[in-house]
Coordinates of C-alpha atoms in Angstrom, one line a residue:
X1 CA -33.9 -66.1 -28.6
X2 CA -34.7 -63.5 -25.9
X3 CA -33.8 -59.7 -26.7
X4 CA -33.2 -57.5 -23.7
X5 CA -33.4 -53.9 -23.9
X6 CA -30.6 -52.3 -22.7
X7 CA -30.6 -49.4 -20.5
X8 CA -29.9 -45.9 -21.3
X9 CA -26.6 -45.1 -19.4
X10 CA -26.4 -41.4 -18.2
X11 CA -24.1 -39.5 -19.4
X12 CA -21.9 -37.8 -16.6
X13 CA -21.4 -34.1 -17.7
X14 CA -19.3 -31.6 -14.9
X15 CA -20.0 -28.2 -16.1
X16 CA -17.0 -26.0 -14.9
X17 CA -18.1 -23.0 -15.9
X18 CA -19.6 -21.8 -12.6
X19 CA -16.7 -22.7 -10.9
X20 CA -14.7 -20.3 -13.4
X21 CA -17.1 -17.6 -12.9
X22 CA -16.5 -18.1 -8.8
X23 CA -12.9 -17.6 -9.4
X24 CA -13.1 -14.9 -11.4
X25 CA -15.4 -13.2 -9.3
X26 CA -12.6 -13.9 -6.2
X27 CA -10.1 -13.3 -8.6
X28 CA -11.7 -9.5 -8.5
X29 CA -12.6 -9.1 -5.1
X30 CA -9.0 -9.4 -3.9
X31 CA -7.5 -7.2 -6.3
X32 CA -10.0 -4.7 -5.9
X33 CA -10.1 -5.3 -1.8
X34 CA -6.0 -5.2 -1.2
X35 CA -3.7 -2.6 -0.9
X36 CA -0.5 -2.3 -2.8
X37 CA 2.6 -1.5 -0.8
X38 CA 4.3 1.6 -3.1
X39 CA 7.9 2.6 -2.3
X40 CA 10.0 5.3 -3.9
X41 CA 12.8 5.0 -6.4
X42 CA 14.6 6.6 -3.0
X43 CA 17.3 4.8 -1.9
X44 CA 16.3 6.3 1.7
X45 CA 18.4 4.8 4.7
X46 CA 15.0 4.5 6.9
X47 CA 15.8 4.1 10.9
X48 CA 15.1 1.2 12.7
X49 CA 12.5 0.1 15.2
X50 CA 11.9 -2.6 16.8
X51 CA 8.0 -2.1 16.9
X52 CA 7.5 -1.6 13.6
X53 CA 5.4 -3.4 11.7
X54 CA 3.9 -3.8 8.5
X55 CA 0.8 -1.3 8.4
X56 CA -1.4 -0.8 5.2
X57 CA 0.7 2.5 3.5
X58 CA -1.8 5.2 2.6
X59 CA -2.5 6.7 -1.0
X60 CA -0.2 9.8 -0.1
X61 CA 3.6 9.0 0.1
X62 CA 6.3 12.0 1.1
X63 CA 9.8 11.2 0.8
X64 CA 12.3 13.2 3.0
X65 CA 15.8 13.1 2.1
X66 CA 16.3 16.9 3.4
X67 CA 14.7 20.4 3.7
X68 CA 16.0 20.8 0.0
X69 CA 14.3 17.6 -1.3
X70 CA 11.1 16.4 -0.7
X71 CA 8.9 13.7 -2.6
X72 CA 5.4 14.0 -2.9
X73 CA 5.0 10.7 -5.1
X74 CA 7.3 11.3 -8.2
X75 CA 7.2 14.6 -8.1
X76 CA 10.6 17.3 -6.1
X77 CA 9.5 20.1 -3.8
X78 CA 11.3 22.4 -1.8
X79 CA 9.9 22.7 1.9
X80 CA 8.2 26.0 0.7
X81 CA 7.6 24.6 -2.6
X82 CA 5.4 21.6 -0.8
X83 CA 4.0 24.3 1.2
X84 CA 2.9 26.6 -1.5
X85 CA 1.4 23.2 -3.5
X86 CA -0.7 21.7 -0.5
X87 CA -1.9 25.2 0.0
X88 CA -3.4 25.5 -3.1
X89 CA -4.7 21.6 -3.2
X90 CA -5.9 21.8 0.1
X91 CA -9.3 20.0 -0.4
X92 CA -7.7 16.9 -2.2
X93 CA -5.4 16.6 1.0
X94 CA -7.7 17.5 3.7
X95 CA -8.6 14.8 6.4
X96 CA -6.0 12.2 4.9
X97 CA -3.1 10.0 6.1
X98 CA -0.2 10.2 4.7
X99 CA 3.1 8.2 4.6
X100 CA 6.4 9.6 5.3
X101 CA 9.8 7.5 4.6
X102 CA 12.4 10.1 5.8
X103 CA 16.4 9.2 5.8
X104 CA 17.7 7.9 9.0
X105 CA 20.7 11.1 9.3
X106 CA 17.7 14.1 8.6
X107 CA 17.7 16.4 11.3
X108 CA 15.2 16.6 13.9
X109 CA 14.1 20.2 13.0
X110 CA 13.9 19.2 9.3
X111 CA 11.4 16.7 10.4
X112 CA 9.0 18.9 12.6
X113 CA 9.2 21.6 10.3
X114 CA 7.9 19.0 7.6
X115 CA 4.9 17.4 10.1
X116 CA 4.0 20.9 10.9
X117 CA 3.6 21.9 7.4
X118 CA 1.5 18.8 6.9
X119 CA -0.7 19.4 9.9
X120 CA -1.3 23.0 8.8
X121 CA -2.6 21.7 5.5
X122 CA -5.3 19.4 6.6
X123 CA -3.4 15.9 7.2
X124 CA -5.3 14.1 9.6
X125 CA -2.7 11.7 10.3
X126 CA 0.9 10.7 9.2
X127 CA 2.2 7.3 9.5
X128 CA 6.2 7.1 9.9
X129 CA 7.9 4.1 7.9
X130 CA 10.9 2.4 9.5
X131 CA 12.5 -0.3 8.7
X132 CA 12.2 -3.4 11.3
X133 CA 14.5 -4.2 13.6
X134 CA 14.7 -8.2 14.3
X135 CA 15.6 -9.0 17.9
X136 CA 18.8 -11.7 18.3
X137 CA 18.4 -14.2 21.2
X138 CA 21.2 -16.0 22.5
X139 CA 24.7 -14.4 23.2
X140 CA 26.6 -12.3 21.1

């Protein structure tokens, strides 16, 4: 009788764990890399355009319902209230963008009056959010 010796299989092992690591590590880098589109509690009847489009929204948000009421994030101003605050916080303002939702029916005044406020506090640049208008083809 003739004994063979048999040979040592290998043993197949996949080792996931680099593969977790990579997708953490993605996982991160798109949380960290993305920006988060924040609106109000406002119930803000924003006008339409027909250009606008999505646009990353700054840090800074300013809600205008009217001269009376302004949001700065969470928090109600007065015109002169918003005044007297960026004023006195002008260096954590100065050379950023803001976002401004304002209500389709405010008056034009109300909304120069409230840009140049802004520009005399250091706001570099003030991004205007409207809601977008979808064009129809075809007869109506």
């Amino acid at each position: 009788m003739v004994h063979f010796q048999r040979r040592l299989q290998p043993r197949v092992h996949v080792d996931l764990v680099p593969m977790i690591d990579v997708v953490f590590q993605l996982v991160i880098f798109f949380m960290l890399s993305s920006t988060l589109i924040t609106r109000t509690g406002l119930d803000l009847d924003l006008p339409g355009a027909r250009s606008s489009r999505e646009s990353l929204t700054s840090s800074v948000v300013l809600s205008v319902v009217s001269r009376d009421e302004i949001y700065l994030g969470d928090e109600r101003f007065t015109l002169g209230e918003l005044e007297s605050l960026l004023a006195e916080q002008r260096e954590s303002f100065e050379d950023r963008a803001i976002s401004i939702e304002a209500d389709a029916s405010l008056p034009y005044g109300t909304m120069i009056s409230v840009l140049d406020v802004l520009r005399l506090h250091g706001f570099r640049g003030a991004n205007l959010v409207a809601e977008q208008i979808r064009e129809r083809h075809g007869t109506d």
